[in-house]
JSON list of C-alpha atoms in Angstrom, two decimals:
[
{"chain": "R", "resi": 1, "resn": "UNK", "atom": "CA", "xyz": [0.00, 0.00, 0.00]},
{"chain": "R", "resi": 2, "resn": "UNK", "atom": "CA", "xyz": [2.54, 2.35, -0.21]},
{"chain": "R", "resi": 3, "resn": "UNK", "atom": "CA", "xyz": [3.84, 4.12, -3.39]},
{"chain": "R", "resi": 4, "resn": "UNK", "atom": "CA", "xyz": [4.64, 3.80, -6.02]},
{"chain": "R", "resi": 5, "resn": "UNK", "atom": "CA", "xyz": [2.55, 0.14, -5.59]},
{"chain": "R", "resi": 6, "resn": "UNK", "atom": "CA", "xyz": [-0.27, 1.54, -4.29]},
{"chain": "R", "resi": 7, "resn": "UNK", "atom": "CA", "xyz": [-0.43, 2.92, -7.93]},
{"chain": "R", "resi": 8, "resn": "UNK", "atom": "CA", "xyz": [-0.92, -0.21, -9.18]},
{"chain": "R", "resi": 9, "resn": "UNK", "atom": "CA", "xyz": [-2.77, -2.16, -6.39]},
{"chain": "R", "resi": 10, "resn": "UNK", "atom": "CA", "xyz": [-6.12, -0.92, -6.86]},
{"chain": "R", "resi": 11, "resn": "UNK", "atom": "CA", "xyz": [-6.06, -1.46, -10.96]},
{"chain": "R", "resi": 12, "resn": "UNK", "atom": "CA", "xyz": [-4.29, -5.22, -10.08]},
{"chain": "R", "resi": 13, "resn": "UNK", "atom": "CA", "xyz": [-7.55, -6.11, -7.71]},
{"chain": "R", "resi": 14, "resn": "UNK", "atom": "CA", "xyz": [-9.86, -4.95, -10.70]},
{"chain": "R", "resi": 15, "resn": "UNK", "atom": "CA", "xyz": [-8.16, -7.09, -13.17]},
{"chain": "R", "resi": 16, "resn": "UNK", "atom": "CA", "xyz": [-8.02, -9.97, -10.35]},
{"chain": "R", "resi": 17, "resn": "UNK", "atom": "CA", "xyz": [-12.01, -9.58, -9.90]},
{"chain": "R", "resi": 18, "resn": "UNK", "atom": "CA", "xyz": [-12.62, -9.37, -14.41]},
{"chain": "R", "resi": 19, "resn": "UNK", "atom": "CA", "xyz": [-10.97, -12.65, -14.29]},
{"chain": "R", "resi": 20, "resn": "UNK", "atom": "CA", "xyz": [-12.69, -14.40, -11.88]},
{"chain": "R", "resi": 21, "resn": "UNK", "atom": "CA", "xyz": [-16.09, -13.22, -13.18]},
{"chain": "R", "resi": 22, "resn": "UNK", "atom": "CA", "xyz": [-14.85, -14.80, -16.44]},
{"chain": "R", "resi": 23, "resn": "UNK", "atom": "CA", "xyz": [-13.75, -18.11, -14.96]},
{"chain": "R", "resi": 24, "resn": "UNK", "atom": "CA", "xyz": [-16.90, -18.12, -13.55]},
{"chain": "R", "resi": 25, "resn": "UNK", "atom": "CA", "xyz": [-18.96, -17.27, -16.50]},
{"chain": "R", "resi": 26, "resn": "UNK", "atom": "CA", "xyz": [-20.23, -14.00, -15.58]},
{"chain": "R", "resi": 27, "resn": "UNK", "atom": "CA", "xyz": [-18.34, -12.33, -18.21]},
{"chain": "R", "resi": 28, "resn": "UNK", "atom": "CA", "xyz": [-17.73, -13.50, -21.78]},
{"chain": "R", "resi": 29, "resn": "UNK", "atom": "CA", "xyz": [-14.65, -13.62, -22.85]},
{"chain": "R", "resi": 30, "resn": "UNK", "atom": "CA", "xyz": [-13.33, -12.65, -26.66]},
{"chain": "R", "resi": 31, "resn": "UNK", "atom": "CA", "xyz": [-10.72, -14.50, -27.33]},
{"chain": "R", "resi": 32, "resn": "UNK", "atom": "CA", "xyz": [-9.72, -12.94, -30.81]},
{"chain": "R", "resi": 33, "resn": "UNK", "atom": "CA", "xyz": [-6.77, -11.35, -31.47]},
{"chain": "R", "resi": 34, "resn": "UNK", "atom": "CA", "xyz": [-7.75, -7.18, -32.73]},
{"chain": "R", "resi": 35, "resn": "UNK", "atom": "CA", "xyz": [-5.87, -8.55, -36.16]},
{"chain": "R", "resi": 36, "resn": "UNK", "atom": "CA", "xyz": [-3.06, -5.87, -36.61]},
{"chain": "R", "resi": 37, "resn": "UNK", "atom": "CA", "xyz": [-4.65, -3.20, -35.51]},
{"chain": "R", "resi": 38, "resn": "UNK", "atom": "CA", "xyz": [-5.06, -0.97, -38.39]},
{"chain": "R", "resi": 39, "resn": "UNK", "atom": "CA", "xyz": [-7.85, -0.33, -38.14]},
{"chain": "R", "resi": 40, "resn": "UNK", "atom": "CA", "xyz": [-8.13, -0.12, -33.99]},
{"chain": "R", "resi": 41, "resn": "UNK", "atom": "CA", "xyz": [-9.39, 2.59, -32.21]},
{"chain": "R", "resi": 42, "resn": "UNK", "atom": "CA", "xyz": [-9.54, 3.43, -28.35]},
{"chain": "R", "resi": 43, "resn": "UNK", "atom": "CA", "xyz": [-7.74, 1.17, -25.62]},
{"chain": "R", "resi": 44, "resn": "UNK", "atom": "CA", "xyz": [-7.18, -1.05, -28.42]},
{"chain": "R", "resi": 45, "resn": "UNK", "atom": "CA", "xyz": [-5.35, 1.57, -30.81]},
{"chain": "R", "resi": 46, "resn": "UNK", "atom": "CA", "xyz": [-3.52, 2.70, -27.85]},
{"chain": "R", "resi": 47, "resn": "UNK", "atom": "CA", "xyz": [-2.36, -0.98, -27.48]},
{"chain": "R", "resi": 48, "resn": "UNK", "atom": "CA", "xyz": [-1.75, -1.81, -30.55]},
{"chain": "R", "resi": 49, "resn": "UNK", "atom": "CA", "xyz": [0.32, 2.29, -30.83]},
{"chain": "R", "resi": 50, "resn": "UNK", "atom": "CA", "xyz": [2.17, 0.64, -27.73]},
{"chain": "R", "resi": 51, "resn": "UNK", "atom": "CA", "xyz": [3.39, -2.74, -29.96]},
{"chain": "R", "resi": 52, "resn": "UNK", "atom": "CA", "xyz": [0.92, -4.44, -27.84]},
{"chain": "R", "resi": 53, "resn": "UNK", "atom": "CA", "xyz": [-1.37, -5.43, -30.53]},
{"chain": "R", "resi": 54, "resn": "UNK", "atom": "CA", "xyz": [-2.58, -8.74, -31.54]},
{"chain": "R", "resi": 55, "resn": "UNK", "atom": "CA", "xyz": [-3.71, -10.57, -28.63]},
{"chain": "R", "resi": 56, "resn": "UNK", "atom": "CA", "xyz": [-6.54, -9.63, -26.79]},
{"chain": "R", "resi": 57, "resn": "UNK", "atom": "CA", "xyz": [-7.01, -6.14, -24.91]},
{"chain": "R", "resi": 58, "resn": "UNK", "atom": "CA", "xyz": [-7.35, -7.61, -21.70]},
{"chain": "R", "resi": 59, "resn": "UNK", "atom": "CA", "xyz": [-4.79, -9.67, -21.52]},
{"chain": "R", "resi": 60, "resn": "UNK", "atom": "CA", "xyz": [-2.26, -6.57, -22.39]},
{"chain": "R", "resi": 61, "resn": "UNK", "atom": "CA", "xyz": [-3.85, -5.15, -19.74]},
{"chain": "R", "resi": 62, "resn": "UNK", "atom": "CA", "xyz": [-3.86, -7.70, -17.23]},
{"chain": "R", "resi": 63, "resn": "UNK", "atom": "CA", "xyz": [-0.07, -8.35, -18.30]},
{"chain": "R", "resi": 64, "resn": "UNK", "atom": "CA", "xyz": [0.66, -4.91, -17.82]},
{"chain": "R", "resi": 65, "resn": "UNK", "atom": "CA", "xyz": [-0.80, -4.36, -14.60]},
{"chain": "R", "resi": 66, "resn": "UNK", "atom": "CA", "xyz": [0.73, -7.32, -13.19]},
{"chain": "R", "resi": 67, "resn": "UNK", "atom": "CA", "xyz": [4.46, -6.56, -13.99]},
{"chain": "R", "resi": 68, "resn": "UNK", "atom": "CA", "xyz": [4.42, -2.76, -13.20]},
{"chain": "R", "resi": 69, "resn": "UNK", "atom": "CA", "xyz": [2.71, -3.42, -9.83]},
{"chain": "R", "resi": 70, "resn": "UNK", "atom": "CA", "xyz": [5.35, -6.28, -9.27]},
{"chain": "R", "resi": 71, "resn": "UNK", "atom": "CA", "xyz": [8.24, -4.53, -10.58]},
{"chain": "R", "resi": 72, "resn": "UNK", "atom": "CA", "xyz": [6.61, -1.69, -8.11]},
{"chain": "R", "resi": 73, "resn": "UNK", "atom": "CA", "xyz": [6.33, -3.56, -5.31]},
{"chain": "R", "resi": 74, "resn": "UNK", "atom": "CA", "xyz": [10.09, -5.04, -5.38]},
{"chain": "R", "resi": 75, "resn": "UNK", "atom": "CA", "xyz": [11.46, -2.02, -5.97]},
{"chain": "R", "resi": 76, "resn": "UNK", "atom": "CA", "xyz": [9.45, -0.12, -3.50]},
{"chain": "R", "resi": 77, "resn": "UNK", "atom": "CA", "xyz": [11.40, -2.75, -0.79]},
{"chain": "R", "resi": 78, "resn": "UNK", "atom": "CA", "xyz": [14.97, -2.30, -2.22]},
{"chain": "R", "resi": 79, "resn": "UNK", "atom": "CA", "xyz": [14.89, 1.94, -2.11]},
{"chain": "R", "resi": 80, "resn": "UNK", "atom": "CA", "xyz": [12.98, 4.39, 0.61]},
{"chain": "R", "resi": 81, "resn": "UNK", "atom": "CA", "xyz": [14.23, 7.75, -0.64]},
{"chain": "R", "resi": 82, "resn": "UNK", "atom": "CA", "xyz": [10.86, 10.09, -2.70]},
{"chain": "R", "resi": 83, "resn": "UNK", "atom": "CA", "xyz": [13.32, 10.45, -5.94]},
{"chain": "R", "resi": 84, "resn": "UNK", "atom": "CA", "xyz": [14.49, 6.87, -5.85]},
{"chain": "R", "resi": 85, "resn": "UNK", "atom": "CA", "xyz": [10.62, 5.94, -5.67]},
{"chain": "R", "resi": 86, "resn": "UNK", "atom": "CA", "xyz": [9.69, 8.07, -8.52]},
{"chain": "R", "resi": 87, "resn": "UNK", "atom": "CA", "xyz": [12.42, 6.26, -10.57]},
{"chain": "R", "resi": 88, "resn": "UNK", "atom": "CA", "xyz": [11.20, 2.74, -9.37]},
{"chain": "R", "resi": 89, "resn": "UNK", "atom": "CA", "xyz": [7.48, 3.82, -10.83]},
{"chain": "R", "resi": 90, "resn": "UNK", "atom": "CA", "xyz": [9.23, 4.70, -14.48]},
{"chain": "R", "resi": 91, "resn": "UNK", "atom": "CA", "xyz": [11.64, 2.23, -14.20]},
{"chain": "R", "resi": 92, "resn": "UNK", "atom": "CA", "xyz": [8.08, -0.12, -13.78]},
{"chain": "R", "resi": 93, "resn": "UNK", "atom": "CA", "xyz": [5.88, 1.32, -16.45]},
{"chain": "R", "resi": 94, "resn": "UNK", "atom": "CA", "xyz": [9.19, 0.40, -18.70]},
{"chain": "R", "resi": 95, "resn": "UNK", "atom": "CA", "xyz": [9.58, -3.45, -17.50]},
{"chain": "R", "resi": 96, "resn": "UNK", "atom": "CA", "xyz": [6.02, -3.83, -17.39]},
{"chain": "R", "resi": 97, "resn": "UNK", "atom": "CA", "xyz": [6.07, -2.68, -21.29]},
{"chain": "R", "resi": 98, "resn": "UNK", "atom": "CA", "xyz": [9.02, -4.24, -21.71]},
{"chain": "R", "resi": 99, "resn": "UNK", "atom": "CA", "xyz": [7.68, -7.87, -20.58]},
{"chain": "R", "resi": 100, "resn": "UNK", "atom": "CA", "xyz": [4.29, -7.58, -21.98]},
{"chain": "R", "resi": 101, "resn": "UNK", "atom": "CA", "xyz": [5.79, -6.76, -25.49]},
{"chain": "R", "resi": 102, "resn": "UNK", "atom": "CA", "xyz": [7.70, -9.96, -25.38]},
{"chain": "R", "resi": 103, "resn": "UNK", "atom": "CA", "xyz": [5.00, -11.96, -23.91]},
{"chain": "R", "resi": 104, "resn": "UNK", "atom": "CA", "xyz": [2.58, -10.76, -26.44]},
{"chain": "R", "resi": 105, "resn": "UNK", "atom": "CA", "xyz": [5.08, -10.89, -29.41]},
{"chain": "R", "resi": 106, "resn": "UNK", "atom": "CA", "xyz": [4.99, -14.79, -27.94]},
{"chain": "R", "resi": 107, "resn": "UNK", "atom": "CA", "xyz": [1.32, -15.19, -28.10]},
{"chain": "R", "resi": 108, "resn": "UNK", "atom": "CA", "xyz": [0.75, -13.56, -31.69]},
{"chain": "R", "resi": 109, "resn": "UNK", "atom": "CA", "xyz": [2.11, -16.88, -32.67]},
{"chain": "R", "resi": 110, "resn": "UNK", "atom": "CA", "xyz": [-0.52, -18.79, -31.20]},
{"chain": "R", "resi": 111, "resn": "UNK", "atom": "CA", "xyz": [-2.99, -17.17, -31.75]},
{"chain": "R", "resi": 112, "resn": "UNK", "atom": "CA", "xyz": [-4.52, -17.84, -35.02]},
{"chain": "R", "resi": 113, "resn": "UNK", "atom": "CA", "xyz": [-5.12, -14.86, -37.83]},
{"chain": "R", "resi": 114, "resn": "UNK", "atom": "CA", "xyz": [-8.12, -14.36, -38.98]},
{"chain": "R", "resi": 115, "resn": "UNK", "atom": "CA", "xyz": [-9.21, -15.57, -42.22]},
{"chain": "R", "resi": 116, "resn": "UNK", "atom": "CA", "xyz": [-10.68, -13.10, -44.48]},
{"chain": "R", "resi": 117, "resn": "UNK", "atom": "CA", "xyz": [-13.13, -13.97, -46.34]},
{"chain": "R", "resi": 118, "resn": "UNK", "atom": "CA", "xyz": [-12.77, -13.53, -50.20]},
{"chain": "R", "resi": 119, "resn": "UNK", "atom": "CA", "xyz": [-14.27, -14.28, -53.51]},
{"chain": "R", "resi": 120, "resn": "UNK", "atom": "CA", "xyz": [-12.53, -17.13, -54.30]},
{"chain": "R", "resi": 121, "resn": "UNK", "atom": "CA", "xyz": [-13.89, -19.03, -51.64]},
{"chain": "R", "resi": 122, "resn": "UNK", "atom": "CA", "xyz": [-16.86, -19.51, -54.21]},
{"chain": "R", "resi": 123, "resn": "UNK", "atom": "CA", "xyz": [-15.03, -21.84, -56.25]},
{"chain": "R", "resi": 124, "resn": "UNK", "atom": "CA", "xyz": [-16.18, -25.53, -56.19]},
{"chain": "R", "resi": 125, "resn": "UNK", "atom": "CA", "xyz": [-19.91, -24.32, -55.01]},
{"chain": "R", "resi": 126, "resn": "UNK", "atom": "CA", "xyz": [-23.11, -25.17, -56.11]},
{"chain": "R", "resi": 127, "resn": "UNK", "atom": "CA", "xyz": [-24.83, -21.89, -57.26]},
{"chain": "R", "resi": 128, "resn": "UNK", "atom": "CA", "xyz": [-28.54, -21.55, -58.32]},
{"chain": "R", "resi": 129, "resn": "UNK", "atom": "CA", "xyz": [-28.94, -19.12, -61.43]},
{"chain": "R", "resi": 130, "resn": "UNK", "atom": "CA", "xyz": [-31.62, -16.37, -60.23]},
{"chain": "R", "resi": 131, "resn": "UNK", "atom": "CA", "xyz": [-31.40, -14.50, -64.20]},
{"chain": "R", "resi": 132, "resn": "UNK", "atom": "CA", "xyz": [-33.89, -16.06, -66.71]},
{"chain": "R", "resi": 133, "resn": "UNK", "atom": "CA", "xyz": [-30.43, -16.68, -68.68]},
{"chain": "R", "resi": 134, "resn": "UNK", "atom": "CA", "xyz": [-26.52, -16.83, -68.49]},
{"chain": "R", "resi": 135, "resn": "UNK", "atom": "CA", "xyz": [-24.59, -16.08, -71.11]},
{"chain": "R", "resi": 136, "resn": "UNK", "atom": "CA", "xyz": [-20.56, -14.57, -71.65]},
{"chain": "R", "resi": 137, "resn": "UNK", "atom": "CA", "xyz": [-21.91, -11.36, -70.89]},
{"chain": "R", "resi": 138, "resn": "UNK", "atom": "CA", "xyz": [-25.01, -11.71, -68.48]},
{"chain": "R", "resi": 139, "resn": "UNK", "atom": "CA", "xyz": [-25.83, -13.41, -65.40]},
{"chain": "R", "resi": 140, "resn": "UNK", "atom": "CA", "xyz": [-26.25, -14.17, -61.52]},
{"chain": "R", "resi": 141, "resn": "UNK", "atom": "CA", "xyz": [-26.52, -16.76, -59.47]},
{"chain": "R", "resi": 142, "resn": "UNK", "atom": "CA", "xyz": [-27.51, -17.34, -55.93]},
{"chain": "R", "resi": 143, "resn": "UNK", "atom": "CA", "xyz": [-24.41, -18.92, -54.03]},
{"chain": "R", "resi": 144, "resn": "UNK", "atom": "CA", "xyz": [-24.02, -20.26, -50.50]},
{"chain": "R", "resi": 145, "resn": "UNK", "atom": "CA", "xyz": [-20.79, -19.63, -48.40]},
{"chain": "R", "resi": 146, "resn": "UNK", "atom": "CA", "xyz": [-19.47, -21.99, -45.64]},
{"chain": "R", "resi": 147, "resn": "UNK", "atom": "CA", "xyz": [-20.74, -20.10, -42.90]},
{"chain": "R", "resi": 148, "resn": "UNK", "atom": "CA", "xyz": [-24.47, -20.40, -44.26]},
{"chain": "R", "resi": 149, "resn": "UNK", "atom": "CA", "xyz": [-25.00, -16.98, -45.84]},
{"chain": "R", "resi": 150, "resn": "UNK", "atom": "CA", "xyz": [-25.88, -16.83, -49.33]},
{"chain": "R", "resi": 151, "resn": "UNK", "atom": "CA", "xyz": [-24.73, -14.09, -51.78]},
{"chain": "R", "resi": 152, "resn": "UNK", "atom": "CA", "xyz": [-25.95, -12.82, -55.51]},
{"chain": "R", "resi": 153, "resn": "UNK", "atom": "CA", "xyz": [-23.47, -12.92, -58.15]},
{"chain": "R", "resi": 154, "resn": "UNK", "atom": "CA", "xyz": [-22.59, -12.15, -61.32]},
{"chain": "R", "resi": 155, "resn": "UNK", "atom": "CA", "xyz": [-21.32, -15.52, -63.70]},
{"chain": "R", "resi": 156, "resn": "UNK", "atom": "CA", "xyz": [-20.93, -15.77, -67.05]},
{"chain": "R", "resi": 157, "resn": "UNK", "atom": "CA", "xyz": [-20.65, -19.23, -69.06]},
{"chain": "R", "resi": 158, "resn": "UNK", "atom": "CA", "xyz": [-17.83, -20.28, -71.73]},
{"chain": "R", "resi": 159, "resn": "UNK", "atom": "CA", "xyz": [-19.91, -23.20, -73.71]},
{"chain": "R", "resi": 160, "resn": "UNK", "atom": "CA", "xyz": [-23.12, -23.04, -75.45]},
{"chain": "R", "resi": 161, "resn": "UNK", "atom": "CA", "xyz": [-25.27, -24.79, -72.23]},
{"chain": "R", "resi": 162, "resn": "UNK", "atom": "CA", "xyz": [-28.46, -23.40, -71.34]},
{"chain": "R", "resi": 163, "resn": "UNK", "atom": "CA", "xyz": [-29.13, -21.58, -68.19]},
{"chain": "R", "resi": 164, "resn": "UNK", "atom": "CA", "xyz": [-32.46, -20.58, -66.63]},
{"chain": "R", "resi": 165, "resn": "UNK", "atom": "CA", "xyz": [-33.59, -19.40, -63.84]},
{"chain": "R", "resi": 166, "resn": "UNK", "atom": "CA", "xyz": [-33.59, -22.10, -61.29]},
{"chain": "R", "resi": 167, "resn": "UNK", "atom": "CA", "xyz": [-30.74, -24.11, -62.87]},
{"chain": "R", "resi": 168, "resn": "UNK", "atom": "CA", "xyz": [-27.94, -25.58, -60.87]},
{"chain": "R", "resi": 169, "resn": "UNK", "atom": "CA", "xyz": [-24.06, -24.85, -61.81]},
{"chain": "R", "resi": 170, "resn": "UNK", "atom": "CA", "xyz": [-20.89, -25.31, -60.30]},
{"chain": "R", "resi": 171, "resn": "UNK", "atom": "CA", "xyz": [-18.64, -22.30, -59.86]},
{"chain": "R", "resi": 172, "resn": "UNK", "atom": "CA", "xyz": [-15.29, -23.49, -61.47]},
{"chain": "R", "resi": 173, "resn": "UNK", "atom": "CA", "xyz": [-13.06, -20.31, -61.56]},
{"chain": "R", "resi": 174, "resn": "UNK", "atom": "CA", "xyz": [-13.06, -16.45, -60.40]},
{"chain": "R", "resi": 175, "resn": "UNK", "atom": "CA", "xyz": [-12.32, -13.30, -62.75]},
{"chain": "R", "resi": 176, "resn": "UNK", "atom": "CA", "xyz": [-11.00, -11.05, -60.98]},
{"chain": "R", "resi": 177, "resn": "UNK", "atom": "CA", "xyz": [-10.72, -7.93, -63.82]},
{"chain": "R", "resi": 178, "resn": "UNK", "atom": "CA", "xyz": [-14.20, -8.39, -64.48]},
{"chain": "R", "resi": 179, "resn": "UNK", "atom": "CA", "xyz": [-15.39, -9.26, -60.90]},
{"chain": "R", "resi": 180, "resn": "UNK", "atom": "CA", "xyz": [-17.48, -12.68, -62.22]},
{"chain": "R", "resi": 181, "resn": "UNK", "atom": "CA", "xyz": [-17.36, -16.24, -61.65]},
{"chain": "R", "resi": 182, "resn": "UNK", "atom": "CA", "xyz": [-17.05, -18.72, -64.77]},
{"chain": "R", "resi": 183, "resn": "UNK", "atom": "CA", "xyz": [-19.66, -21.59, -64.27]},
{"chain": "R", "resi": 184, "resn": "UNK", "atom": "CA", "xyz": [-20.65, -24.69, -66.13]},
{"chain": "R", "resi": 185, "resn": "UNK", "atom": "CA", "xyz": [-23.28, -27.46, -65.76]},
{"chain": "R", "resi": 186, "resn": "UNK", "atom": "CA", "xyz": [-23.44, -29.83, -62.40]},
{"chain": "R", "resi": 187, "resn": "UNK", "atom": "CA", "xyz": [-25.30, -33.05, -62.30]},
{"chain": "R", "resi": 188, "resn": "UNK", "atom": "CA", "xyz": [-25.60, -33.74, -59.04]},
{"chain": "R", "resi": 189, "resn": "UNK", "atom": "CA", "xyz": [-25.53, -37.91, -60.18]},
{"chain": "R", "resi": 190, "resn": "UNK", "atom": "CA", "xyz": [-21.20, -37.27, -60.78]},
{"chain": "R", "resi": 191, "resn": "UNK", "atom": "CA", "xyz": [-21.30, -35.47, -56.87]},
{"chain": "R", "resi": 192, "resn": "UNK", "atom": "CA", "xyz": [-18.63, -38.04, -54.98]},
{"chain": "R", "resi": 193, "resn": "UNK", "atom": "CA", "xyz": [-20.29, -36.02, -51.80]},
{"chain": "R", "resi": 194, "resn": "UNK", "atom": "CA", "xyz": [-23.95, -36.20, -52.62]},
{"chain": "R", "resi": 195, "resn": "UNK", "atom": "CA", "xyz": [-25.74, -37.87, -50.00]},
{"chain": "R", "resi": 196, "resn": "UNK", "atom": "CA", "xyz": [-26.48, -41.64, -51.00]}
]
């Protein structure tokens, strides 16, 4: 309880109390990295300004906490004098920085980056044509992603199949200049993963 500690103590008992409510299940817990922070903003830019980006907030926090109020505490015992103190909290803040940047530049290897999603994920899928043609210059198609969520796009066909509305084709390639998806005729009989 006495300085520079003190500092630290009462921030160290709030971060002691957030994660026991999460142990608990009081308090979710988001496990995501914040990516690489370009686009962060608040505690999380300020993190991520600090080179403490990529893991979650709260455990750059927590980390943070913990070290300065350690480094605090042990250097609160080894010198008494008021300027000697004041250069124990600095010499703190740095260690505590110091550690948490090596911890976390430890756990941004663990942690797993995000997959984007992109366009080309498309390719292999079953789409359903939702234009009363397709053609090399005209078309869309309903498609479902992975996750469940279905998008409209735009295909286009090389051969001289027929399309309509309602017809099933297999996405088979992506262009990306003119922002379509190639498709050609599936028959769901040649499906290896149909269900038998």
């Amino acid at each position: 309880m006495s300085f520079p500690t003190v500092l630290f103590t009462f921030l160290l008992v709030v971060i002691i109390a957030y994660w026991v409510l999460v142990v608990s299940g009081v308090f979710g817990f988001d496990g995501g990295g914040d990516g690489d922070g370009s686009e962060a903003t608040g505690a999380t830019g300020l993190l991520s300004g600090l080179g403490l980006g990529g893991v979650p907030a709260a455990v750059a926090v927590s980390l943070l906490v913990a070290v300065a109020w350690f480094a605090s505490l042990v250097g609160g015992t080894l010198f008494t004098s008021t300027p000697a103190l004041v250069a124990v909290l600095v010499a703190a803040l740095v260690c505590a920085w110091a550690c948490t940047r090596l911890v976390v530049l430890s756990l941004r290897r663990l942690v797993p980056k995000e997959r984007v999603p992109s366009r080309a994920d498309f390719v292999g899928r079953v789409c359903v044509v939702r234009t009363s043609r397709v053609g090399r210059a005209f078309g869309q198609a309903e498609v479902t992603s992975a996750d469940g969520s279905s998008a409209l796009v735009q295909v286009r066909q090389t051969g001289d199949e027929v399309f309509a509305a309602g017809s099933v084709a297999l996405i088979f390639a992506y262009d990306s200049p003119g922002e379509f998806f190639w498709v050609m005729p599936y028959d769901a009989e040649l499906d290896p993963d149909r269900p038998i």
